[in-house]
Coordinates of C-alpha atoms in Angstrom, one line a residue:
X288 CA 5.4 23.5 9.9
X289 CA 8.8 21.7 10.2
X290 CA 10.1 19.2 7.7
X291 CA 9.4 16.4 10.2
X292 CA 5.9 17.8 10.6
X293 CA 5.2 17.9 7.0
X294 CA 6.3 14.3 6.6
X295 CA 4.1 13.0 9.4
X296 CA 1.2 15.1 8.0
X297 CA 1.7 13.6 4.5
X298 CA 1.8 10.1 6.2
X299 CA -1.6 10.7 8.0
X300 CA -3.2 12.4 5.0
X301 CA -2.2 9.3 2.9
X302 CA -3.7 6.9 5.4
X303 CA -6.9 8.8 5.7
X304 CA -7.3 9.4 1.9
X305 CA -6.8 5.7 1.1
X306 CA -9.2 4.5 3.8
X307 CA -11.8 7.1 2.6
X308 CA -11.5 6.3 -1.1
X309 CA -11.4 2.6 -0.4
X310 CA -14.5 2.5 1.8
X311 CA -16.4 5.0 -0.4
X312 CA -15.8 2.9 -3.5
X313 CA -16.9 -0.3 -1.8
X314 CA -20.1 1.4 -0.4
X315 CA -20.9 2.6 -3.8
X316 CA -20.4 -0.8 -5.3
X317 CA -22.5 -2.6 -2.5
X318 CA -25.3 0.0 -3.1
X319 CA -25.4 -0.5 -6.9
X320 CA -24.3 -4.1 -7.6
X321 CA -25.5 -7.4 -6.2
X322 CA -22.7 -9.9 -5.0
X323 CA -21.6 -12.0 -8.0
X324 CA -22.9 -9.5 -10.6
X325 CA -20.6 -7.7 -13.1
X326 CA -20.8 -4.5 -15.1
X327 CA -18.5 -4.2 -18.2
X328 CA -16.4 -1.1 -18.3
X329 CA -14.1 -1.9 -21.2
X330 CA -15.2 -5.1 -23.1
X331 CA -12.9 -8.0 -22.6
X332 CA -10.5 -5.9 -20.5
X333 CA -12.2 -4.4 -17.4
X334 CA -15.3 -5.2 -15.5
X335 CA -16.6 -4.1 -12.1
X336 CA -17.4 -7.4 -10.3
X337 CA -18.9 -7.6 -6.8
X338 CA -16.9 -10.4 -5.1
X339 CA -15.8 -11.0 -1.5
X340 CA -12.6 -12.4 -0.2
X341 CA -12.1 -14.0 3.2
X342 CA -8.5 -14.7 2.6
X343 CA -5.4 -12.6 1.9
X344 CA -4.4 -10.7 -1.4
X345 CA -5.4 -12.3 -4.6
X346 CA -7.7 -14.9 -2.9
X347 CA -4.8 -16.6 -1.0
X348 CA -5.7 -18.2 2.5
X349 CA -9.4 -18.3 1.8
X350 CA -11.4 -18.8 5.1
X351 CA -8.6 -17.6 7.3
X352 CA -9.9 -14.2 8.1
X353 CA -8.9 -14.3 11.8
X354 CA -5.2 -15.3 10.9
X355 CA -5.2 -12.5 8.2
X356 CA -6.4 -9.9 10.7
X357 CA -3.7 -10.7 13.2
X358 CA -1.1 -10.8 10.4
X359 CA -2.3 -7.4 9.1
X360 CA -2.2 -5.8 12.5
X361 CA 1.2 -7.2 13.3
X362 CA 2.7 -5.9 9.9
X363 CA 1.1 -2.5 10.3
X364 CA 2.3 -2.2 13.8
X365 CA 5.8 -3.4 12.9
X366 CA 6.1 -1.1 9.9
X367 CA 5.0 2.0 12.0
X368 CA 7.3 1.2 14.9
X369 CA 10.3 0.6 12.6
X370 CA 9.6 3.6 10.4
X371 CA 9.3 6.0 13.2
X372 CA 12.2 4.5 15.1
X373 CA 14.4 5.2 11.9
X374 CA 12.6 8.2 10.4
X375 CA 15.3 10.7 10.8
X376 CA 16.5 11.7 7.4
X377 CA 13.9 9.9 5.4
X378 CA 12.5 11.4 2.2
X379 CA 8.9 12.6 2.0
X380 CA 8.2 9.8 -0.6
X381 CA 9.0 7.1 2.1
X382 CA 6.2 8.7 4.4
X383 CA 3.7 8.7 1.5
X384 CA 4.5 5.2 0.5
X385 CA 4.1 4.1 4.1
X386 CA 0.8 5.9 4.3
X387 CA -0.5 4.1 1.3
X388 CA 0.5 0.7 2.6
X389 CA -1.0 1.4 6.1
X390 CA -4.1 3.0 4.6
X391 CA -4.6 0.0 2.3
X392 CA -4.1 -2.5 5.0
X393 CA -6.5 -0.7 7.3
X394 CA -9.1 -0.2 4.6
X395 CA -9.2 -4.0 4.1
X396 CA -9.1 -4.5 7.8
X397 CA -12.2 -2.4 8.3
X398 CA -14.0 -4.8 5.8
X399 CA -12.8 -7.8 7.7
X400 CA -13.9 -6.5 11.1
X401 CA -17.3 -5.1 10.0
X402 CA -18.2 -7.3 7.1
X403 CA -16.2 -10.6 7.9
X404 CA -14.8 -10.4 4.5
X405 CA -13.1 -7.9 2.0
X406 CA -15.0 -6.6 -1.0
X407 CA -13.2 -6.7 -4.2
X408 CA -14.5 -5.3 -7.5
X409 CA -11.8 -4.2 -10.0
X410 CA -11.7 -7.1 -12.4
X411 CA -9.1 -7.2 -15.2
X412 CA -9.9 -10.4 -17.0
X413 CA -6.3 -11.7 -16.7
X414 CA -5.7 -10.9 -13.0
X415 CA -7.5 -11.6 -9.7
X416 CA -10.2 -9.2 -8.6
X417 CA -9.0 -6.5 -6.3
X418 CA -9.9 -3.1 -4.8
X419 CA -8.7 0.4 -4.1
X420 CA -6.8 -0.7 -0.9
X421 CA -4.9 -3.3 -2.7
X422 CA -3.8 -0.7 -5.3
X423 CA -2.6 1.6 -2.5
X424 CA -0.6 -1.3 -1.0
X425 CA 1.1 -2.1 -4.2
X426 CA 1.9 1.6 -5.1
X427 CA 3.0 2.3 -1.6
X428 CA 5.4 -0.7 -1.6
X429 CA 6.6 0.5 -5.1
X430 CA 7.4 4.0 -3.7
X431 CA 9.3 2.6 -0.7
X432 CA 11.4 0.4 -2.8
X433 CA 12.0 3.1 -5.4
X434 CA 13.1 5.6 -2.7
X435 CA 15.2 3.0 -1.0
X436 CA 16.9 2.2 -4.2
X437 CA 17.5 5.9 -5.0
X438 CA 19.0 6.4 -1.6
X439 CA 21.3 3.3 -1.9
X440 CA 22.5 4.5 -5.3
X441 CA 23.2 8.0 -3.9
X442 CA 25.0 6.5 -1.0
X443 CA 27.2 4.3 -3.3
X444 CA 28.0 7.2 -5.6
X445 CA 28.9 9.4 -2.6
X446 CA 31.3 6.7 -1.2
X447 CA 32.9 6.1 -4.7
X448 CA 33.4 9.9 -5.1
X449 CA 35.1 10.1 -1.7
X450 CA 37.3 7.2 -2.5
X451 CA 38.2 8.6 -5.9
X452 CA 38.9 12.0 -4.4
X453 CA 41.3 10.5 -1.9
X454 CA 43.2 8.4 -4.4
X455 CA 46.8 9.4 -5.3
X456 CA 48.9 8.5 -8.4
X457 CA 52.2 7.0 -8.1
X458 CA 54.8 8.8 -10.4

């Protein structure tokens, strides 16, 4: 398999894995815990709390499910088009990061389309309740930002080395 083929494969596997893990975790929660109920995992730190969200991340835009669906589709489409348009020379980490973001967005989109709301359940007492898809989105964005920063630093170092190599001293 070519390097480009491996990268696209990593993207597809990342998307599929996130959707599968997200939907499986939500199905297990729905089967075992009634809405509004909690189970303590680590006292005063982490609960599994069955909640739903009709808005965007962290409970923003509650009741705007249609708007959120359209925005999610626009973002996913834009990311994929931009990414594949500019994919030449991109690092594997960028493909995995994009796969996590797209998989997370699609995982939550499946909830919106089939349930009318997103199921959230990971409840750290000091943070809004979230789910596996949300984790994937945050980690994916982090990988993309990290890889972009590393690429920019490498490019700057390369340019400064070229500039230093061409410099001459006046005697």
